Coordinates of C-alpha atoms and ligand atoms in Angstrom, one line a residue:
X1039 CA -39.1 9.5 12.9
X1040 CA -40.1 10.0 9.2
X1041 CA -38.4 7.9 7.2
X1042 CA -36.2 10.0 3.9
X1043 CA -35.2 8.9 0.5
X1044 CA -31.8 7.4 1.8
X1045 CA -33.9 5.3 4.7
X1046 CA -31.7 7.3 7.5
X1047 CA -33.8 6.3 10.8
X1048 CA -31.6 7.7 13.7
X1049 CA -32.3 7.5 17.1
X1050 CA -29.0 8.5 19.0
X1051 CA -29.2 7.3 22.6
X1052 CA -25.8 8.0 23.2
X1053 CA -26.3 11.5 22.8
X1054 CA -28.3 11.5 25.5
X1055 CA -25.7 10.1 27.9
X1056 CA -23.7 12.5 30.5
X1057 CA -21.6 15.4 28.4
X1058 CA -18.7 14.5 29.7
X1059 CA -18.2 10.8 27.6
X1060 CA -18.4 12.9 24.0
X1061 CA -18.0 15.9 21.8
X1062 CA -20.6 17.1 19.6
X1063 CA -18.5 17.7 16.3
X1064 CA -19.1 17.2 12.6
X1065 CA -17.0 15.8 10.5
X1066 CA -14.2 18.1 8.3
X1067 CA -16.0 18.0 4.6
X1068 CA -13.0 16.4 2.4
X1069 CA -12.1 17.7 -1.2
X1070 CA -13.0 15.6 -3.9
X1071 CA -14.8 12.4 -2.3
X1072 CA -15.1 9.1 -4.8
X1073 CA -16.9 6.3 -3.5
X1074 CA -14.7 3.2 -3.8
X1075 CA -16.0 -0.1 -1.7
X1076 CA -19.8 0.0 -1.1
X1077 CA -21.5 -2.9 0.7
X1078 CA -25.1 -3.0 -0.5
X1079 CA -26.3 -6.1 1.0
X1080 CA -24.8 -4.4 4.5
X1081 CA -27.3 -1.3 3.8
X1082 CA -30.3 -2.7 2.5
X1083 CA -30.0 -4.9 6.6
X1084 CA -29.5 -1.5 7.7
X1085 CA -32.8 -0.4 5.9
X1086 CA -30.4 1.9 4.5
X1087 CA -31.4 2.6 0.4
X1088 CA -28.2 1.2 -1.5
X1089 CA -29.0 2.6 -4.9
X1090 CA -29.6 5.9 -3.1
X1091 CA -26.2 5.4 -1.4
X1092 CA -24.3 4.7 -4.1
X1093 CA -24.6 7.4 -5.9
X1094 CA -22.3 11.4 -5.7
X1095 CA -25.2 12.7 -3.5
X1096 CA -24.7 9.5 -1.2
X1097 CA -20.7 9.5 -1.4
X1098 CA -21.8 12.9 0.3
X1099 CA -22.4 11.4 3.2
X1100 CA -20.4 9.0 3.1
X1101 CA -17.8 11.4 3.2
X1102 CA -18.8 13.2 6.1
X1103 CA -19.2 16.1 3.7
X1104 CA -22.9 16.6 4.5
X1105 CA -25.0 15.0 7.6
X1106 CA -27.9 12.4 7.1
X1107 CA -30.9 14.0 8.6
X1108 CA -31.4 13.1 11.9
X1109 CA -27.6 12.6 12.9
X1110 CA -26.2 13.8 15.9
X1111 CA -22.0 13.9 15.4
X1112 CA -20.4 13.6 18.0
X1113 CA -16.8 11.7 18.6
X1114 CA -16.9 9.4 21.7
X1115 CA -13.9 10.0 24.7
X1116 CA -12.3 6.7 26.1
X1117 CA -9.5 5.8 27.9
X1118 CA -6.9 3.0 27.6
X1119 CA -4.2 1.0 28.9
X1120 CA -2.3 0.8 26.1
X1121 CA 0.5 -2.0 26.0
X1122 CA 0.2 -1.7 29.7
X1123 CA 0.1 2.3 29.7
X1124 CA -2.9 4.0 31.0
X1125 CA -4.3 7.0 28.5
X1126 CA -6.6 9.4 28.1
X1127 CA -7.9 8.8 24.3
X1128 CA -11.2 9.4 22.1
X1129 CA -12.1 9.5 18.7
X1130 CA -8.9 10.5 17.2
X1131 CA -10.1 10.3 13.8
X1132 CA -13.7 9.2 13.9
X1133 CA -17.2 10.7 14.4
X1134 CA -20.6 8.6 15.7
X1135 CA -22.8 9.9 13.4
X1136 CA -25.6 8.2 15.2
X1137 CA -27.5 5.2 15.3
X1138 CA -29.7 3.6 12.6
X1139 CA -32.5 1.6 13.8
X1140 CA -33.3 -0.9 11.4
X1141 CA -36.6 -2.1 9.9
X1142 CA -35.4 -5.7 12.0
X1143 CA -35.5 -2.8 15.1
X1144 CA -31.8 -3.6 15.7
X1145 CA -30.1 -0.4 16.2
X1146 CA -26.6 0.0 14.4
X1147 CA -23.9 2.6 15.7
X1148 CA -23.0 4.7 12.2
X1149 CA -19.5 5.8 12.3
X1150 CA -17.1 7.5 10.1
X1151 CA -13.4 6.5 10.5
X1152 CA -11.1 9.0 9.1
X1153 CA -13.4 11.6 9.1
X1154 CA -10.9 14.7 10.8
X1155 CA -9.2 16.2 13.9
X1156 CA -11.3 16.1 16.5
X1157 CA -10.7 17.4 20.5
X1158 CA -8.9 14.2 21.3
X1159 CA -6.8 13.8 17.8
X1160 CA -3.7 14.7 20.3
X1161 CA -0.8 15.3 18.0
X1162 CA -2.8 12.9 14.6
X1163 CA -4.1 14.7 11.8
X1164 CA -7.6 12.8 11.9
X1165 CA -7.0 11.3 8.8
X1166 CA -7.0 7.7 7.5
X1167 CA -5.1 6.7 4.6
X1168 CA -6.7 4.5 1.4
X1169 CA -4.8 1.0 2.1
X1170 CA -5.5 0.3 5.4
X1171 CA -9.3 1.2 5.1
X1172 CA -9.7 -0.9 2.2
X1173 CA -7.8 -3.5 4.7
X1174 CA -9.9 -2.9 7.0
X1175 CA -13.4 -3.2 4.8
X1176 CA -11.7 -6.3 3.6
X1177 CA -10.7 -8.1 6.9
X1178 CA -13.1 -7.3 8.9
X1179 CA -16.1 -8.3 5.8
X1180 CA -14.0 -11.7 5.6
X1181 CA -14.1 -11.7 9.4
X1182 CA -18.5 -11.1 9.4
X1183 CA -18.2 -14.3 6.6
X1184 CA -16.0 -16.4 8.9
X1185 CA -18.7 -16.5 11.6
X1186 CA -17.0 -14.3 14.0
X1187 CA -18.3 -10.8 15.5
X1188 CA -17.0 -7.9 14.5
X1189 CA -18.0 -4.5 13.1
X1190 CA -18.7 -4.5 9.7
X1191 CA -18.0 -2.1 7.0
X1192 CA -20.2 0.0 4.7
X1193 CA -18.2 1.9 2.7
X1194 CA -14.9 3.4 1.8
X1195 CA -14.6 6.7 -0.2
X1196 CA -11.7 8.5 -1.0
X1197 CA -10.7 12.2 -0.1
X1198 CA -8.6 13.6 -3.2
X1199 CA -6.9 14.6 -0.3
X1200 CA -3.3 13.3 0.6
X1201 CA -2.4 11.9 4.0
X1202 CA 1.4 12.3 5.1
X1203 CA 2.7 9.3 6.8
X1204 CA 6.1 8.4 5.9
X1205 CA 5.0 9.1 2.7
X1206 CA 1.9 11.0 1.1
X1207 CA -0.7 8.6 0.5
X1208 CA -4.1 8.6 -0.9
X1209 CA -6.5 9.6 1.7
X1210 CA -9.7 8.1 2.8
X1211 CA -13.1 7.4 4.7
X1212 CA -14.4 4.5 6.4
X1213 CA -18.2 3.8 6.8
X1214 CA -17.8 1.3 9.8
X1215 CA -20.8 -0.4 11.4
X1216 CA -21.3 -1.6 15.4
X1217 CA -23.9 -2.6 17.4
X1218 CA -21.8 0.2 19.6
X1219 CA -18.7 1.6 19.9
X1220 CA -18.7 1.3 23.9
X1221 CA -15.5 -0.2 25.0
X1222 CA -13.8 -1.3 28.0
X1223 CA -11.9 1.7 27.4
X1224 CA -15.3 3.8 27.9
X1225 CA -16.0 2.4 31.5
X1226 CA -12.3 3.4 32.3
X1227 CA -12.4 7.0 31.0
X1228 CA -15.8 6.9 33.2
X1229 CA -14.7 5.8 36.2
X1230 CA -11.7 7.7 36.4
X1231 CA -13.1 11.1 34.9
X1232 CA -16.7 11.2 36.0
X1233 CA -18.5 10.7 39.2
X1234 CA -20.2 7.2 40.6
X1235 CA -23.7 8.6 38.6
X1236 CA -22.3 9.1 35.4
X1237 CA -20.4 5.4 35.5
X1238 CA -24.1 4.3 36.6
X1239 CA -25.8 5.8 33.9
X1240 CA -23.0 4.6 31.4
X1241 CA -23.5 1.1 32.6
X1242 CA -27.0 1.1 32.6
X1243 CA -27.2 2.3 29.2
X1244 CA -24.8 -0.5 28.2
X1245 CA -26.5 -3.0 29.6
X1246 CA -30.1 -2.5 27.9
X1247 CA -28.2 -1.8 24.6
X1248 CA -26.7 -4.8 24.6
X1249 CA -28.0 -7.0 27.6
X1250 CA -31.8 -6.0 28.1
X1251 CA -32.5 -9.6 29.4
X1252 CA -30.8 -8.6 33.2
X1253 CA -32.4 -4.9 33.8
X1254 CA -35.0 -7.3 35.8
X1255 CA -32.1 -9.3 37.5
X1256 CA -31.4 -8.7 41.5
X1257 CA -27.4 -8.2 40.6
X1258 CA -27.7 -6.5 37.2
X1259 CA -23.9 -5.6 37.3
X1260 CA -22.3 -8.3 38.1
X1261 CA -24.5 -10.2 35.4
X1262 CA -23.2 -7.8 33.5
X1263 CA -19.7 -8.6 33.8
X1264 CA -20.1 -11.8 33.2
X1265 CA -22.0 -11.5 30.3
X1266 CA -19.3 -9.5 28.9
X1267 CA -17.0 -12.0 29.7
X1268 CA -18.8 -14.8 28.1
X1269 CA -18.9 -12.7 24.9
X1270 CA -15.2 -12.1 25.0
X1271 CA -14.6 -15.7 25.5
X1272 CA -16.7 -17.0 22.7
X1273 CA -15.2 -13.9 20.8
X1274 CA -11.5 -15.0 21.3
X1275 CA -11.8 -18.8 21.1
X1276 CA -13.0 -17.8 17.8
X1277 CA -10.0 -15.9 17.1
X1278 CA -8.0 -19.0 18.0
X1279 CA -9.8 -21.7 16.0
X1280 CA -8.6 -19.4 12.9
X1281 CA -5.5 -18.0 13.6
X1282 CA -6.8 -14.7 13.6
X1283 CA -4.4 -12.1 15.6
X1284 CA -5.7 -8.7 16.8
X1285 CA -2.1 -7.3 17.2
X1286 CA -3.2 -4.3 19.6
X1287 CA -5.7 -5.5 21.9
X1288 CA -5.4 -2.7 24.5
X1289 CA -8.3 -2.0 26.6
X1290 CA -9.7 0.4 24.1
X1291 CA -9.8 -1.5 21.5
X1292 CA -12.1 -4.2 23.2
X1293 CA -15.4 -4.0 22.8
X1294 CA -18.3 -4.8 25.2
X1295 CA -20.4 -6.0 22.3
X1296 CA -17.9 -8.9 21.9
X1297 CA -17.4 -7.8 18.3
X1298 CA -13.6 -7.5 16.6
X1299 CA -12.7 -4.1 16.6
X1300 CA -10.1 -1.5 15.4
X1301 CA -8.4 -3.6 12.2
X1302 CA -4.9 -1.9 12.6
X1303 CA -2.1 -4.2 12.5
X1304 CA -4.4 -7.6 12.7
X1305 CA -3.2 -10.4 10.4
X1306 CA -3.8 -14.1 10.0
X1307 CA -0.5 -16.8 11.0
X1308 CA 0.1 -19.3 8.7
X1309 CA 2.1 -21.6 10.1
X1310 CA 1.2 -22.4 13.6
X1311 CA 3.1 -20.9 16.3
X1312 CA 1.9 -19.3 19.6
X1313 CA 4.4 -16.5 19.5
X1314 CA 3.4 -15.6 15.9
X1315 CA 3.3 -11.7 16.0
X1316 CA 3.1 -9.0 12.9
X1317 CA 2.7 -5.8 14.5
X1318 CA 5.4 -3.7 14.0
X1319 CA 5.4 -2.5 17.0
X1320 CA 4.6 -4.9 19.3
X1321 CA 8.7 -5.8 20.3
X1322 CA 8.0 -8.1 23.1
X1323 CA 5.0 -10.0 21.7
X1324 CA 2.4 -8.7 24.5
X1325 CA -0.2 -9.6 21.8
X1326 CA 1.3 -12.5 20.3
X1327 CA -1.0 -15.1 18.8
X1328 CA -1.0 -17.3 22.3
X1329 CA -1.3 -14.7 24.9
X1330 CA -4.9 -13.4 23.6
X1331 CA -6.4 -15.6 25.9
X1332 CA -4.7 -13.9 28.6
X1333 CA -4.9 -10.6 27.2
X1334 CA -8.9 -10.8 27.2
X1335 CA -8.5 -12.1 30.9
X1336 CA -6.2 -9.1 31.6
X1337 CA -8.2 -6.4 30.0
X1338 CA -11.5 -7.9 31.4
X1339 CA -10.1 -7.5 35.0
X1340 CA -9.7 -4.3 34.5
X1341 CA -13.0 -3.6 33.2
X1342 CA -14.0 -5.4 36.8
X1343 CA -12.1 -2.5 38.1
X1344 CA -14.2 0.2 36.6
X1345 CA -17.8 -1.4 37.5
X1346 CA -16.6 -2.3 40.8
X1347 CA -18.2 0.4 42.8
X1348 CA -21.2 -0.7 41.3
X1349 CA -20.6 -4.0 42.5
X1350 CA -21.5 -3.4 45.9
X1351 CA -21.3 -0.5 48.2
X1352 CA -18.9 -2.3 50.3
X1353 CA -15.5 -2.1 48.5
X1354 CA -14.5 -5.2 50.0
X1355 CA -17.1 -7.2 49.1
X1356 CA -17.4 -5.8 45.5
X1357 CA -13.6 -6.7 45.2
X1358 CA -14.7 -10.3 45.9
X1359 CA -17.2 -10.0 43.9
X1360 CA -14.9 -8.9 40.8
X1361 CA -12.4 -11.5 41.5
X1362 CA -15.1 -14.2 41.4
X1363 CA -16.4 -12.9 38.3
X1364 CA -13.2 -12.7 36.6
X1365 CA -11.0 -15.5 38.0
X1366 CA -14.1 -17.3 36.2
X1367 CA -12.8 -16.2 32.5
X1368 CA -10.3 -19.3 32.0
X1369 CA -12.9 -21.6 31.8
X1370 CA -15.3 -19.9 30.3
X1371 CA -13.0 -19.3 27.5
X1372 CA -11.5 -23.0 27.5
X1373 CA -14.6 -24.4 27.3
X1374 CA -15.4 -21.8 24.5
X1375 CA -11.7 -23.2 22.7
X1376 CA -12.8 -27.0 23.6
X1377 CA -16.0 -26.7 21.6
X1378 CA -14.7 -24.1 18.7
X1379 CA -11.7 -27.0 18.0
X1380 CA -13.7 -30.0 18.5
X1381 CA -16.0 -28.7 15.6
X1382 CA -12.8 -28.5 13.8
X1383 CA -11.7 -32.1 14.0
X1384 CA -15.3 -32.9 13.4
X1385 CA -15.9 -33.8 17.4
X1386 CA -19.9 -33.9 18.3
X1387 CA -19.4 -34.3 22.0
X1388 CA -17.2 -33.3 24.6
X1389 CA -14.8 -36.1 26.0
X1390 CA -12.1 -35.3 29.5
X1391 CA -9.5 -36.3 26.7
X1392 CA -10.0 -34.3 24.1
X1393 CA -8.4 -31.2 25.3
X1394 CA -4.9 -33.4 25.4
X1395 CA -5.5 -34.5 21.9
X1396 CA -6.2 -30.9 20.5
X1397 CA -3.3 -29.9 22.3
X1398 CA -0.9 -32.7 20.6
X1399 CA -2.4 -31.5 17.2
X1400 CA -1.2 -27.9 17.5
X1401 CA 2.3 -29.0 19.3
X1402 CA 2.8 -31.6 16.0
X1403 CA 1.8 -28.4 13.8
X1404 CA 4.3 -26.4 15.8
X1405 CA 7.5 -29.0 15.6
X1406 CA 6.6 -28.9 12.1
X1407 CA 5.9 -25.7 10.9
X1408 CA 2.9 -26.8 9.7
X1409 CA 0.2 -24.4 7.9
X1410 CA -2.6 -23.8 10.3
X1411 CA -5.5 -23.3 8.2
X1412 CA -4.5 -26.0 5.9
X1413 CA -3.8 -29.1 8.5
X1414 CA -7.5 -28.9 8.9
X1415 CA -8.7 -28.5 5.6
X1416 CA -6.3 -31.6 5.2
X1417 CA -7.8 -33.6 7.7
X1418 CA -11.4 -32.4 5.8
X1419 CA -10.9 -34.2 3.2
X1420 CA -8.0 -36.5 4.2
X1421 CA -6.1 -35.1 1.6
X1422 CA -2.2 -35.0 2.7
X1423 CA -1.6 -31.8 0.8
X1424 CA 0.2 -30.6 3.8
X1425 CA 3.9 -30.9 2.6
X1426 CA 5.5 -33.1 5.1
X1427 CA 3.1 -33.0 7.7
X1428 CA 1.1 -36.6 6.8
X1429 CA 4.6 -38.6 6.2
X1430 CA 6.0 -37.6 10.0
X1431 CA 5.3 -40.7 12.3
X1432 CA 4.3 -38.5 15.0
X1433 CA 1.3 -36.7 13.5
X1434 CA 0.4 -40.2 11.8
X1435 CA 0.5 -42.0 15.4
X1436 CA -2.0 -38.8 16.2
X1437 CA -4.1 -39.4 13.7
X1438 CA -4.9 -42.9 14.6
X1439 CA -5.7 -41.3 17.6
X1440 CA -8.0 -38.8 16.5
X1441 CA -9.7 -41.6 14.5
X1442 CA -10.3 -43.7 17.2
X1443 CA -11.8 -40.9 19.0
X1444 CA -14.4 -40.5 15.8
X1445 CA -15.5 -44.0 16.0
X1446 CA -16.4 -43.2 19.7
X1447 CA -19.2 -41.0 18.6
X1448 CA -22.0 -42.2 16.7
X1449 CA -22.2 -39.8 13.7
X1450 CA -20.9 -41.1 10.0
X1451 CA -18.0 -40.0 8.9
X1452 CA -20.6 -37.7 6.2
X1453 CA -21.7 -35.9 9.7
X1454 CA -17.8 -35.9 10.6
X1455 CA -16.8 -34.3 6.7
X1456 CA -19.9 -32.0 7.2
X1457 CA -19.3 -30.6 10.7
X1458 CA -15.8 -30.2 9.6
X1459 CA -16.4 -28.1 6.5
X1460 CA -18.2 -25.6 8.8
X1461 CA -15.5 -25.4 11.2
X1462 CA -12.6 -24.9 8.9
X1463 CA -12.7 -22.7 6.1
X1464 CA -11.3 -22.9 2.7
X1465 CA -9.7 -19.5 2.7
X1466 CA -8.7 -16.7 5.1
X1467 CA -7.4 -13.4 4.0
X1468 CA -3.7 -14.6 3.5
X1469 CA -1.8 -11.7 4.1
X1470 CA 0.5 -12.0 0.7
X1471 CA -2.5 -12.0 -0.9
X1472 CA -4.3 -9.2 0.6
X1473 CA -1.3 -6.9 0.4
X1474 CA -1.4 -8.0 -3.6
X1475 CA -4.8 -6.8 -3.8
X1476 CA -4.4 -3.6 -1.8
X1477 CA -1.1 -2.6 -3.8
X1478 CA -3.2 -2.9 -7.1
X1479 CA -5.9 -1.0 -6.2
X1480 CA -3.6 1.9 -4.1
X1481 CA -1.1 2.1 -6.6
X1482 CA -2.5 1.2 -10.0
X1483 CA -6.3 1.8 -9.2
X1484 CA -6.9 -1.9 -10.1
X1485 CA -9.5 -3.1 -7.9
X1486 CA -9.9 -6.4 -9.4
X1487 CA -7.5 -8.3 -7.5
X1488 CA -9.8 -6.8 -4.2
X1489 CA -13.1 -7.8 -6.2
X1490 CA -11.9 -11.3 -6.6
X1491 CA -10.0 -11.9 -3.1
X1492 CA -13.4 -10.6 -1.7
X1493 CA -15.3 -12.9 -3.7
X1494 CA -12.8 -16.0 -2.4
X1495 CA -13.5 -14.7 0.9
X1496 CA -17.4 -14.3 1.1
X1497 CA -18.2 -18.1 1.8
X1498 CA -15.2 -19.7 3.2
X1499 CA -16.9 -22.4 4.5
X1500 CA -18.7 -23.5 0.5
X1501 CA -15.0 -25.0 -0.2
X1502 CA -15.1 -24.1 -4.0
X1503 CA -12.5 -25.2 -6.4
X1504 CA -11.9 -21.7 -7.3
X1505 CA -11.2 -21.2 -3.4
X1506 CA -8.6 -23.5 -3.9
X1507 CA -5.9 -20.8 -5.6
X1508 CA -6.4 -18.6 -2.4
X1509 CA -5.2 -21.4 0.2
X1510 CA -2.0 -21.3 -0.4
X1511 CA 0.6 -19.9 2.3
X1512 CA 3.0 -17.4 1.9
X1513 CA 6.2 -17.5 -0.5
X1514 CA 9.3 -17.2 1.5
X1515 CA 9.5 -14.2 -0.6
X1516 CA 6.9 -12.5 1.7
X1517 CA 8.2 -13.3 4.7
X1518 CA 9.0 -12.0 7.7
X1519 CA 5.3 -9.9 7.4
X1520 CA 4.6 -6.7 9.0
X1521 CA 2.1 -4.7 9.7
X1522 CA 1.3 -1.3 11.2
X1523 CA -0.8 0.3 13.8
X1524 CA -3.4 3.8 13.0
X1525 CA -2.2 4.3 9.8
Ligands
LIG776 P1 -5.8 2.8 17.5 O1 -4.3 2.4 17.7 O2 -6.2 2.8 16.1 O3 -6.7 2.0 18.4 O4 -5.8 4.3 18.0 C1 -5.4 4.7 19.3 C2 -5.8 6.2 19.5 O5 -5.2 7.0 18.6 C3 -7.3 6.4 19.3 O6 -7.7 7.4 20.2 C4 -7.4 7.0 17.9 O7 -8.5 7.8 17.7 C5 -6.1 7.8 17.8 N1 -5.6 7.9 16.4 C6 -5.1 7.0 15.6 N2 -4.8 7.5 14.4 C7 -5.0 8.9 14.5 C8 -4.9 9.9 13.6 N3 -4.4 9.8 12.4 N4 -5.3 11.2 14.0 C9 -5.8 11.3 15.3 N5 -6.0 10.3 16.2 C10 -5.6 9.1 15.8
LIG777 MG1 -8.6 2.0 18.7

């Protein structure tokens, strides 16, 4: 591989994977493609060349309008269950251009959201619309910042081409970024289109993409599941300890990577509640903001499913095997939710009572409607901005609680203030204030509303006092919020 001017240095493995898991397809060239949102720091880890990039003969590619040398397009097939429902899907509306290997030798799925109809588009038009891929470059950025895996985003460019969704809107191309794009949803479309080989081969190729380490290991499959397991618990508990809600967290949308994937209708709660939901379409709450836990545990047993005939030969015993695995997850991911929460009330060590005290925190926070994100920054700094929340008797019999428990451990309260400020940021993407920075840039091509939310966003944990003006919740103004799901 010689590398060119741009620093393009494909090597596309899953190319080489049975035909039946993709399409080879380029992307539909759009008409007049402006490059909005460009992450140069993103490309120059990609060993990508940003000033290359970011220029009309860059947007080019960017746009899907010419490929990078060395490329291989292709758009991926998976299945689903979605809210329950078991589908054939695919790459609706997005082609794998390929993988980048970096200089670091990490190698980086390329993909272009929004990029065209391809032959599982079903009845979409392929195409993404401006808002909710400059949501999605926003989000899942501010997600990268917060410490929590996810894809990441490289660029957006727009089409001069309209989308029609219930209105026309401005149309628009995602660069999105993945250390893969296999999903659960992959192993099910495997498994119940292909034969036994092609779900080996699949799983084999997942495993020394993202789990080398067990290719030597006696049971590389069922190490498999559980390392995919132990990502998803460390992934969700991170969800948790930020209020973070996916909002469609079907099977295809979960990655084995353990990254956060597909930003549709995801938004952050403010006030705690478990059943906190903002998906439009989501009526009964199946991904409310307390069941992901369960969801995870749910979608992970049936990714046990798929890989179970790799299990072991004997159906029985691979079903025992499965269940093992999986009826494993609950810990995994409370002990995962013990030690994300701890950090957040500034706990060093692990005590048998400090899952009943987090667990009083959160029920105080829900009897009082309390702001989640900003109890914690309260406790920080001791600062009882929280309106109401420090005067109830409840929380303040709590907090002498909580104190105690701090004086049981032998770090300062310095260590305490420190460990907290890692654990609890200053900002997350509020969602009245994101949709005030997407309406000015969609609407009145302002995008410095976006520039400066993005900038709030980039280190939530250096608790700035410009940071400060982004904290605050939601005017009842904006409330109920909605959002909404491929758009
Ligand atoms: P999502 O809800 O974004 O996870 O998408 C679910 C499925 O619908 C995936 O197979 C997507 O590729 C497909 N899809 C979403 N939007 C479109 C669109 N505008 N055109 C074609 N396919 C789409
Ligand atoms: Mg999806």
């Amino acid at each position: 591989m010689t590398k060119t001017n741009f620093g393009w240095n494909f090597d596309n493995s899953y190319a080489r994977l049975p035909k039946l898991l993709y399409t080879h397809l380029e992307p539909t060239p759009v008409r007049l493609p402006k490059l909005i949102r460009f992450n140069s720091a993103l490309a120059e880890e990609m060993g990508l060349d940003p000033d290359a990039l970011n220029s009309q003969a860059g947007t080019e590619y960017l746009a899907g309008n010419r490929t990078p040398e060395g490329a291989e397009p292709l758009a991926q097939a998976y299945a689903g269950h979605q809210f329950g429902h078991f589908t054939m899907l695919g790459d609706g509306r997005a082609i794998l251009l390929g993988e980048q290997v970096t200089t670091k030798n990490d190698r980086l799925d390329l993909q272009l959201k929004g990029s065209g109809r391809t032959p599982y588009s079903r009845g979409g038009d392929g195409r993404a619309a401006l808002g909710p891929m400059l949501r999605e470059y926003l989000i899942s950025e501010a997600m990268h910042a917060l410490g929590i895996p996810t894809t990441r985003s490289l660029a957006v460019v727009s089409t001069g081409e309209p989308v029609y969704r219930e209105t026309s809107l401005p149309g628009a191309v995602l660069t999105r970024v993945a250390s893969s794009h296999l999903r659960v949803g992959t192993f099910q479309f495997a498994y119940s289109r292909g034969s036994d080989q092609d779900l080996r081969l699949l799983t084999d190729y997942a495993i020394a993409r993202h789990d080398p380490g067990l290719s030597g290991s006696d049971r590389p499959y069922y190490d498999f599941l559980n390392a995919v397991m132990n990502r998803q618990a460390r992934l969700i508990a991170k969800w948790q300890s930020v209020g973070f809600i996916h909002g469609v967290m079907n099977t295809d949308n979960m990655a084995i990577s353990g990254e956060t994937i597909d930003y549709g209708p995801c938004a952050f709660m403010d006030a705690y509640d478990p059943a906190t939901v903002f998906s439009s379409i989501d009526a009964h709450g199946r991904y409310a903001f307390g069941n992901q836990p369960y969801i995870a545990a749910w979608n992970l047993a049936r990714f046990a499913e798929t890989i179970m005939p790799l299990l072991d030969p004997d159906e029985e015993k691979a079903f025992t095997l499965a269940q093992e695995a999986i009826s494993g997850f609950s810990g995994l991911y409370r002990s995962c939710w013990l030690d994300a929460m701890g950090a957040k009330l500034g706990l060093f060590n692990n005590e048998p009572e400090d899952e009943g005290l987090i667990e009083a925190l959160l029920e105080i926070m829900h009897r009082h409607h309390a702001d989640y994100t900003n109890t914690f920054l309260a406790l920080t700094f001791d600062r009882p901005e929280v309106r109401g929340l420090f005067e109830q008797p409840d929380f303040q019999q709590w907090k002498l609680q909580w104190q105690e428990r701090l004086q049981r451990q032998s770090q300062s309260a310095g260590d305490v203030q420190e460990r907290m400020k890692g654990a609890n940021p200053a900002v997350i993407p509020r969602n009245h204030r994101v949709e005030e920075a997407l309406e000015a840039a969609v609407s009145m091509g302002d995008f410095s509303v976006l520039d400066r939310l993005s900038e709030a966003l980039a280190k939530p944990y250096a608790h700035t006092p410009n940071q400060a003006a982004y904290a605050a919740p939601a005017p009842e103004s904006a409330r109920p919020y909605r959002t909404f799901c491929g758009t």
